[in-house]
Amino acid sequence: MHLALSLLEHFKGKPKAAIINVSSILGFVPFSVINLVYNGTKAWLHFWSVNLRTQIAWAGLAEKTKAGRGTRSTNPSIYTPSRFVAQGREECIKPISVETHLHREREDPDDNKKRNNSNVMSIEEFMDEVSRKLESGEEMVALGMASGFVDKSYAAYGET
């Protein structure tokens, strides 16, 4: 949050700029899959991202994206710091489990490898899908099985 807020002034002079937050689908899960604090921080980041996009829209600098999730700046040259307006785009990526080496401390550090879990995305699959969705204009990028969670959330609660 502090980094994004600090960069807003810098972004106002750029023809294209983006704030891309990487969260997790676990922010949509109301119970602990990994742990409560992890899920809570991901839920916070999701709603902070939604609020940032909402502030951009309320300032009159945004329109609906083609994908229908989030907003896109219509006039990136306008910047109103008092209204908390970011130039360009704010995007949030919601991956499912990605095959990384972050689980070194676990009993089985390879439990998030594709060979052990068919729901895991390889880094290549993750980057291909993120790139495709960002290039198509999506600003709430839900990947793999996560798309279903996000779609159900939007159907139940609207664009939150």
mmCIF file with all atom_site columns, C-alpha atoms in Angstrom:
data_model
loop_
_atom_site.group_PDB
_atom_site.id
_atom_site.type_symbol
_atom_site.label_atom_id
_atom_site.label_alt_id
_atom_site.label_comp_id
_atom_site.label_asym_id
_atom_site.label_entity_id
_atom_site.label_seq_id
_atom_site.pdbx_PDB_ins_code
_atom_site.Cartn_x
_atom_site.Cartn_y
_atom_site.Cartn_z
_atom_site.occupancy
_atom_site.B_iso_or_equiv
_atom_site.pdbx_formal_charge
_atom_site.auth_seq_id
_atom_site.auth_comp_id
_atom_site.auth_asym_id
_atom_site.auth_atom_id
_atom_site.pdbx_PDB_model_num
ATOM 1   C CA . MET A 1 1   ? 0.000   0.000   0.000   1.00 0.00 ? 1   MET A CA 1
ATOM 2   C CA . HIS A 1 2   ? 2.704   2.486   0.974   1.00 0.00 ? 2   HIS A CA 1
ATOM 3   C CA . LEU A 1 3   ? 4.714   1.765   -2.168  1.00 0.00 ? 3   LEU A CA 1
ATOM 4   C CA . ALA A 1 4   ? 1.630   2.201   -4.386  1.00 0.00 ? 4   ALA A CA 1
ATOM 5   C CA . LEU A 1 5   ? 0.705   5.460   -2.668  1.00 0.00 ? 5   LEU A CA 1
ATOM 6   C CA . SER A 1 6   ? 4.280   6.706   -2.941  1.00 0.00 ? 6   SER A CA 1
ATOM 7   C CA . LEU A 1 7   ? 4.388   5.977   -6.677  1.00 0.00 ? 7   LEU A CA 1
ATOM 8   C CA . LEU A 1 8   ? 1.154   7.814   -7.563  1.00 0.00 ? 8   LEU A CA 1
ATOM 9   C CA . GLU A 1 9   ? 2.929   11.147  -8.032  1.00 0.00 ? 9   GLU A CA 1
ATOM 10  C CA . HIS A 1 10  ? 5.511   9.490   -10.279 1.00 0.00 ? 10  HIS A CA 1
ATOM 11  C CA . PHE A 1 11  ? 2.802   7.809   -12.373 1.00 0.00 ? 11  PHE A CA 1
ATOM 12  C CA . LYS A 1 12  ? 0.975   11.046  -13.196 1.00 0.00 ? 12  LYS A CA 1
ATOM 13  C CA . GLY A 1 13  ? 3.519   11.975  -15.867 1.00 0.00 ? 13  GLY A CA 1
ATOM 14  C CA . LYS A 1 14  ? 3.629   8.578   -17.515 1.00 0.00 ? 14  LYS A CA 1
ATOM 15  C CA . PRO A 1 15  ? 1.527   7.755   -20.598 1.00 0.00 ? 15  PRO A CA 1
ATOM 16  C CA . LYS A 1 16  ? 1.021   4.220   -19.325 1.00 0.00 ? 16  LYS A CA 1
ATOM 17  C CA . ALA A 1 17  ? 1.379   3.053   -15.763 1.00 0.00 ? 17  ALA A CA 1
ATOM 18  C CA . ALA A 1 18  ? 0.037   0.210   -13.691 1.00 0.00 ? 18  ALA A CA 1
ATOM 19  C CA . ILE A 1 19  ? -0.104  -0.878  -10.097 1.00 0.00 ? 19  ILE A CA 1
ATOM 20  C CA . ILE A 1 20  ? -0.272  -4.671  -10.080 1.00 0.00 ? 20  ILE A CA 1
ATOM 21  C CA . ASN A 1 21  ? -1.038  -6.331  -6.765  1.00 0.00 ? 21  ASN A CA 1
ATOM 22  C CA . VAL A 1 22  ? -0.469  -10.072 -6.453  1.00 0.00 ? 22  VAL A CA 1
ATOM 23  C CA . SER A 1 23  ? -2.787  -11.621 -3.907  1.00 0.00 ? 23  SER A CA 1
ATOM 24  C CA . SER A 1 24  ? -4.196  -15.126 -3.580  1.00 0.00 ? 24  SER A CA 1
ATOM 25  C CA . ILE A 1 25  ? -7.511  -16.807 -4.089  1.00 0.00 ? 25  ILE A CA 1
ATOM 26  C CA . LEU A 1 26  ? -7.320  -17.661 -0.380  1.00 0.00 ? 26  LEU A CA 1
ATOM 27  C CA . GLY A 1 27  ? -8.512  -14.105 0.279   1.00 0.00 ? 27  GLY A CA 1
ATOM 28  C CA . PHE A 1 28  ? -11.938 -15.307 -0.924  1.00 0.00 ? 28  PHE A CA 1
ATOM 29  C CA . VAL A 1 29  ? -11.950 -18.400 1.294   1.00 0.00 ? 29  VAL A CA 1
ATOM 30  C CA . PRO A 1 30  ? -13.699 -17.778 4.651   1.00 0.00 ? 30  PRO A CA 1
ATOM 31  C CA . PHE A 1 31  ? -11.851 -20.547 6.458   1.00 0.00 ? 31  PHE A CA 1
ATOM 32  C CA . SER A 1 32  ? -8.211  -21.373 6.978   1.00 0.00 ? 32  SER A CA 1
ATOM 33  C CA . VAL A 1 33  ? -6.624  -23.490 4.288   1.00 0.00 ? 33  VAL A CA 1
ATOM 34  C CA . ILE A 1 34  ? -3.099  -22.413 5.189   1.00 0.00 ? 34  ILE A CA 1
ATOM 35  C CA . ASN A 1 35  ? -3.623  -20.131 8.181   1.00 0.00 ? 35  ASN A CA 1
ATOM 36  C CA . LEU A 1 36  ? -5.948  -17.342 9.256   1.00 0.00 ? 36  LEU A CA 1
ATOM 37  C CA . VAL A 1 37  ? -3.368  -14.563 9.076   1.00 0.00 ? 37  VAL A CA 1
ATOM 38  C CA . TYR A 1 38  ? -2.299  -15.479 5.536   1.00 0.00 ? 38  TYR A CA 1
ATOM 39  C CA . ASN A 1 39  ? -5.912  -15.570 4.311   1.00 0.00 ? 39  ASN A CA 1
ATOM 40  C CA . GLY A 1 40  ? -6.679  -12.312 6.121   1.00 0.00 ? 40  GLY A CA 1
ATOM 41  C CA . THR A 1 41  ? -3.787  -10.451 4.515   1.00 0.00 ? 41  THR A CA 1
ATOM 42  C CA . LYS A 1 42  ? -4.891  -11.659 1.085   1.00 0.00 ? 42  LYS A CA 1
ATOM 43  C CA . ALA A 1 43  ? -8.487  -10.555 1.766   1.00 0.00 ? 43  ALA A CA 1
ATOM 44  C CA . TRP A 1 44  ? -7.186  -7.142  2.849   1.00 0.00 ? 44  TRP A CA 1
ATOM 45  C CA . LEU A 1 45  ? -5.110  -6.764  -0.325  1.00 0.00 ? 45  LEU A CA 1
ATOM 46  C CA . HIS A 1 46  ? -8.099  -7.743  -2.479  1.00 0.00 ? 46  HIS A CA 1
ATOM 47  C CA . PHE A 1 47  ? -10.398 -5.154  -0.899  1.00 0.00 ? 47  PHE A CA 1
ATOM 48  C CA . TRP A 1 48  ? -7.722  -2.467  -0.854  1.00 0.00 ? 48  TRP A CA 1
ATOM 49  C CA . SER A 1 49  ? -7.264  -3.073  -4.607  1.00 0.00 ? 49  SER A CA 1
ATOM 50  C CA . VAL A 1 50  ? -11.036 -2.852  -5.145  1.00 0.00 ? 50  VAL A CA 1
ATOM 51  C CA . ASN A 1 51  ? -11.120 0.423   -3.208  1.00 0.00 ? 51  ASN A CA 1
ATOM 52  C CA . LEU A 1 52  ? -8.243  1.859   -5.231  1.00 0.00 ? 52  LEU A CA 1
ATOM 53  C CA . ARG A 1 53  ? -10.099 1.069   -8.468  1.00 0.00 ? 53  ARG A CA 1
ATOM 54  C CA . THR A 1 54  ? -13.297 2.530   -6.993  1.00 0.00 ? 54  THR A CA 1
ATOM 55  C CA . GLN A 1 55  ? -11.542 5.784   -6.111  1.00 0.00 ? 55  GLN A CA 1
ATOM 56  C CA . ILE A 1 56  ? -10.214 6.011   -9.669  1.00 0.00 ? 56  ILE A CA 1
ATOM 57  C CA . ALA A 1 57  ? -13.750 5.494   -11.013 1.00 0.00 ? 57  ALA A CA 1
ATOM 58  C CA . TRP A 1 58  ? -15.336 8.019   -8.624  1.00 0.00 ? 58  TRP A CA 1
ATOM 59  C CA . ALA A 1 59  ? -12.825 10.622  -9.755  1.00 0.00 ? 59  ALA A CA 1
ATOM 60  C CA . GLY A 1 60  ? -14.211 10.181  -13.277 1.00 0.00 ? 60  GLY A CA 1
ATOM 61  C CA . LEU A 1 61  ? -10.994 8.739   -14.638 1.00 0.00 ? 61  LEU A CA 1
ATOM 62  C CA . ALA A 1 62  ? -12.128 5.201   -15.285 1.00 0.00 ? 62  ALA A CA 1
ATOM 63  C CA . GLU A 1 63  ? -14.513 3.091   -17.297 1.00 0.00 ? 63  GLU A CA 1
ATOM 64  C CA . LYS A 1 64  ? -15.500 -0.560  -17.206 1.00 0.00 ? 64  LYS A CA 1
ATOM 65  C CA . THR A 1 65  ? -12.989 -2.902  -18.763 1.00 0.00 ? 65  THR A CA 1
ATOM 66  C CA . LYS A 1 66  ? -13.869 -5.276  -21.574 1.00 0.00 ? 66  LYS A CA 1
ATOM 67  C CA . ALA A 1 67  ? -13.674 -8.162  -19.164 1.00 0.00 ? 67  ALA A CA 1
ATOM 68  C CA . GLY A 1 68  ? -16.153 -6.536  -16.785 1.00 0.00 ? 68  GLY A CA 1
ATOM 69  C CA . ARG A 1 69  ? -13.925 -6.824  -13.737 1.00 0.00 ? 69  ARG A CA 1
ATOM 70  C CA . GLY A 1 70  ? -12.488 -3.578  -12.477 1.00 0.00 ? 70  GLY A CA 1
ATOM 71  C CA . THR A 1 71  ? -11.904 -0.236  -14.129 1.00 0.00 ? 71  THR A CA 1
ATOM 72  C CA . ARG A 1 72  ? -9.489  1.310   -16.552 1.00 0.00 ? 72  ARG A CA 1
ATOM 73  C CA . SER A 1 73  ? -8.306  4.907   -16.589 1.00 0.00 ? 73  SER A CA 1
ATOM 74  C CA . THR A 1 74  ? -9.825  6.966   -19.406 1.00 0.00 ? 74  THR A CA 1
ATOM 75  C CA . ASN A 1 75  ? -7.620  10.017  -18.957 1.00 0.00 ? 75  ASN A CA 1
ATOM 76  C CA . PRO A 1 76  ? -4.251  9.093   -17.543 1.00 0.00 ? 76  PRO A CA 1
ATOM 77  C CA . SER A 1 77  ? -2.943  12.661  -17.794 1.00 0.00 ? 77  SER A CA 1
ATOM 78  C CA . ILE A 1 78  ? -5.330  13.842  -15.048 1.00 0.00 ? 78  ILE A CA 1
ATOM 79  C CA . TYR A 1 79  ? -4.119  13.395  -11.508 1.00 0.00 ? 79  TYR A CA 1
ATOM 80  C CA . THR A 1 80  ? -5.911  14.564  -8.389  1.00 0.00 ? 80  THR A CA 1
ATOM 81  C CA . PRO A 1 81  ? -3.933  13.641  -5.287  1.00 0.00 ? 81  PRO A CA 1
ATOM 82  C CA . SER A 1 82  ? -6.653  14.868  -2.945  1.00 0.00 ? 82  SER A CA 1
ATOM 83  C CA . ARG A 1 83  ? -9.004  12.277  -4.432  1.00 0.00 ? 83  ARG A CA 1
ATOM 84  C CA . PHE A 1 84  ? -6.469  9.417   -4.341  1.00 0.00 ? 84  PHE A CA 1
ATOM 85  C CA . VAL A 1 85  ? -6.389  8.939   -8.085  1.00 0.00 ? 85  VAL A CA 1
ATOM 86  C CA . ALA A 1 86  ? -3.834  6.637   -9.690  1.00 0.00 ? 86  ALA A CA 1
ATOM 87  C CA . GLN A 1 87  ? -2.944  7.222   -13.293 1.00 0.00 ? 87  GLN A CA 1
ATOM 88  C CA . GLY A 1 88  ? -3.188  4.258   -15.579 1.00 0.00 ? 88  GLY A CA 1
ATOM 89  C CA . ARG A 1 89  ? -4.415  0.981   -14.173 1.00 0.00 ? 89  ARG A CA 1
ATOM 90  C CA . GLU A 1 90  ? -4.658  -0.888  -10.938 1.00 0.00 ? 90  GLU A CA 1
ATOM 91  C CA . GLU A 1 91  ? -4.745  -4.634  -11.324 1.00 0.00 ? 91  GLU A CA 1
ATOM 92  C CA . CYS A 1 92  ? -4.914  -7.550  -8.947  1.00 0.00 ? 92  CYS A CA 1
ATOM 93  C CA . ILE A 1 93  ? -3.719  -11.057 -9.766  1.00 0.00 ? 93  ILE A CA 1
ATOM 94  C CA . LYS A 1 94  ? -5.281  -13.977 -7.897  1.00 0.00 ? 94  LYS A CA 1
ATOM 95  C CA . PRO A 1 95  ? -3.343  -17.177 -8.538  1.00 0.00 ? 95  PRO A CA 1
ATOM 96  C CA . ILE A 1 96  ? -3.988  -20.619 -7.208  1.00 0.00 ? 96  ILE A CA 1
ATOM 97  C CA . SER A 1 97  ? -0.965  -22.609 -6.096  1.00 0.00 ? 97  SER A CA 1
ATOM 98  C CA . VAL A 1 98  ? 2.060   -21.917 -8.278  1.00 0.00 ? 98  VAL A CA 1
ATOM 99  C CA . GLU A 1 99  ? 4.984   -24.310 -8.498  1.00 0.00 ? 99  GLU A CA 1
ATOM 100 C CA . THR A 1 100 ? 7.729   -22.441 -6.617  1.00 0.00 ? 100 THR A CA 1
ATOM 101 C CA . HIS A 1 101 ? 10.441  -23.220 -4.106  1.00 0.00 ? 101 HIS A CA 1
ATOM 102 C CA . LEU A 1 102 ? 8.693   -21.286 -1.306  1.00 0.00 ? 102 LEU A CA 1
ATOM 103 C CA . HIS A 1 103 ? 7.723   -24.381 0.680   1.00 0.00 ? 103 HIS A CA 1
ATOM 104 C CA . ARG A 1 104 ? 11.252  -25.318 1.748   1.00 0.00 ? 104 ARG A CA 1
ATOM 105 C CA . GLU A 1 105 ? 10.327  -25.443 5.447   1.00 0.00 ? 105 GLU A CA 1
ATOM 106 C CA . ARG A 1 106 ? 7.476   -27.918 5.001   1.00 0.00 ? 106 ARG A CA 1
ATOM 107 C CA . GLU A 1 107 ? 7.676   -31.607 5.780   1.00 0.00 ? 107 GLU A CA 1
ATOM 108 C CA . ASP A 1 108 ? 7.384   -32.237 2.026   1.00 0.00 ? 108 ASP A CA 1
ATOM 109 C CA . PRO A 1 109 ? 8.893   -29.193 0.297   1.00 0.00 ? 109 PRO A CA 1
ATOM 110 C CA . ASP A 1 110 ? 7.674   -30.530 -3.052  1.00 0.00 ? 110 ASP A CA 1
ATOM 111 C CA . ASP A 1 111 ? 3.986   -30.650 -2.094  1.00 0.00 ? 111 ASP A CA 1
ATOM 112 C CA . ASN A 1 112 ? 3.310   -27.741 -4.437  1.00 0.00 ? 112 ASN A CA 1
ATOM 113 C CA . LYS A 1 113 ? 4.980   -29.324 -7.452  1.00 0.00 ? 113 LYS A CA 1
ATOM 114 C CA . LYS A 1 114 ? 2.869   -30.246 -10.462 1.00 0.00 ? 114 LYS A CA 1
ATOM 115 C CA . ARG A 1 115 ? 3.972   -33.884 -10.293 1.00 0.00 ? 115 ARG A CA 1
ATOM 116 C CA . ASN A 1 116 ? 2.394   -34.093 -6.804  1.00 0.00 ? 116 ASN A CA 1
ATOM 117 C CA . ASN A 1 117 ? -0.678  -31.896 -7.319  1.00 0.00 ? 117 ASN A CA 1
ATOM 118 C CA . SER A 1 118 ? -2.534  -31.555 -10.621 1.00 0.00 ? 118 SER A CA 1
ATOM 119 C CA . ASN A 1 119 ? -4.094  -28.223 -9.529  1.00 0.00 ? 119 ASN A CA 1
ATOM 120 C CA . VAL A 1 120 ? -0.710  -26.502 -9.294  1.00 0.00 ? 120 VAL A CA 1
ATOM 121 C CA . MET A 1 121 ? 0.304   -24.172 -12.132 1.00 0.00 ? 121 MET A CA 1
ATOM 122 C CA . SER A 1 122 ? 3.868   -24.162 -13.414 1.00 0.00 ? 122 SER A CA 1
ATOM 123 C CA . ILE A 1 123 ? 5.545   -20.760 -13.492 1.00 0.00 ? 123 ILE A CA 1
ATOM 124 C CA . GLU A 1 124 ? 5.310   -20.852 -17.298 1.00 0.00 ? 124 GLU A CA 1
ATOM 125 C CA . GLU A 1 125 ? 1.550   -21.566 -17.183 1.00 0.00 ? 125 GLU A CA 1
ATOM 126 C CA . PHE A 1 126 ? 1.121   -18.815 -14.594 1.00 0.00 ? 126 PHE A CA 1
ATOM 127 C CA . MET A 1 127 ? 2.987   -16.222 -16.679 1.00 0.00 ? 127 MET A CA 1
ATOM 128 C CA . ASP A 1 128 ? 1.248   -17.219 -19.931 1.00 0.00 ? 128 ASP A CA 1
ATOM 129 C CA . GLU A 1 129 ? -2.212  -16.878 -18.383 1.00 0.00 ? 129 GLU A CA 1
ATOM 130 C CA . VAL A 1 130 ? -1.389  -13.641 -16.530 1.00 0.00 ? 130 VAL A CA 1
ATOM 131 C CA . SER A 1 131 ? 0.053   -12.082 -19.700 1.00 0.00 ? 131 SER A CA 1
ATOM 132 C CA . ARG A 1 132 ? -2.915  -13.130 -21.832 1.00 0.00 ? 132 ARG A CA 1
ATOM 133 C CA . LYS A 1 133 ? -5.477  -11.810 -19.349 1.00 0.00 ? 133 LYS A CA 1
ATOM 134 C CA . LEU A 1 134 ? -3.679  -8.507  -18.697 1.00 0.00 ? 134 LEU A CA 1
ATOM 135 C CA . GLU A 1 135 ? -3.262  -7.915  -22.435 1.00 0.00 ? 135 GLU A CA 1
ATOM 136 C CA . SER A 1 136 ? -6.995  -8.578  -22.957 1.00 0.00 ? 136 SER A CA 1
ATOM 137 C CA . GLY A 1 137 ? -7.843  -5.845  -20.449 1.00 0.00 ? 137 GLY A CA 1
ATOM 138 C CA . GLU A 1 138 ? -8.717  -7.825  -17.326 1.00 0.00 ? 138 GLU A CA 1
ATOM 139 C CA . GLU A 1 139 ? -7.860  -6.025  -14.128 1.00 0.00 ? 139 GLU A CA 1
ATOM 140 C CA . MET A 1 140 ? -8.986  -8.754  -11.735 1.00 0.00 ? 140 MET A CA 1
ATOM 141 C CA . VAL A 1 141 ? -6.916  -11.641 -13.013 1.00 0.00 ? 141 VAL A CA 1
ATOM 142 C CA . ALA A 1 142 ? -8.077  -14.900 -11.476 1.00 0.00 ? 142 ALA A CA 1
ATOM 143 C CA . LEU A 1 143 ? -6.141  -17.917 -12.653 1.00 0.00 ? 143 LEU A CA 1
ATOM 144 C CA . GLY A 1 144 ? -7.038  -21.565 -13.020 1.00 0.00 ? 144 GLY A CA 1
ATOM 145 C CA . MET A 1 145 ? -9.621  -22.753 -10.502 1.00 0.00 ? 145 MET A CA 1
ATOM 146 C CA . ALA A 1 146 ? -9.539  -19.299 -8.899  1.00 0.00 ? 146 ALA A CA 1
ATOM 147 C CA . SER A 1 147 ? -11.721 -17.919 -11.719 1.00 0.00 ? 147 SER A CA 1
ATOM 148 C CA . GLY A 1 148 ? -14.661 -19.909 -10.378 1.00 0.00 ? 148 GLY A CA 1
ATOM 149 C CA . PHE A 1 149 ? -14.265 -18.434 -6.874  1.00 0.00 ? 149 PHE A CA 1
ATOM 150 C CA . VAL A 1 150 ? -14.093 -14.890 -8.240  1.00 0.00 ? 150 VAL A CA 1
ATOM 151 C CA . ASP A 1 151 ? -17.065 -15.441 -10.579 1.00 0.00 ? 151 ASP A CA 1
ATOM 152 C CA . LYS A 1 152 ? -19.156 -16.799 -7.678  1.00 0.00 ? 152 LYS A CA 1
ATOM 153 C CA . SER A 1 153 ? -18.137 -13.875 -5.473  1.00 0.00 ? 153 SER A CA 1
ATOM 154 C CA . TYR A 1 154 ? -19.131 -11.347 -8.155  1.00 0.00 ? 154 TYR A CA 1
ATOM 155 C CA . ALA A 1 155 ? -22.430 -13.159 -8.756  1.00 0.00 ? 155 ALA A CA 1
ATOM 156 C CA . ALA A 1 156 ? -23.255 -13.142 -5.039  1.00 0.00 ? 156 ALA A CA 1
ATOM 157 C CA . TYR A 1 157 ? -21.947 -9.737  -3.963  1.00 0.00 ? 157 TYR A CA 1
ATOM 158 C CA . GLY A 1 158 ? -21.316 -7.685  -7.070  1.00 0.00 ? 158 GLY A CA 1
ATOM 159 C CA . GLU A 1 159 ? -17.941 -6.295  -7.997  1.00 0.00 ? 159 GLU A CA 1
ATOM 160 C CA . THR A 1 160 ? -16.173 -6.422  -4.625  1.00 0.00 ? 160 THR A CA 1
#
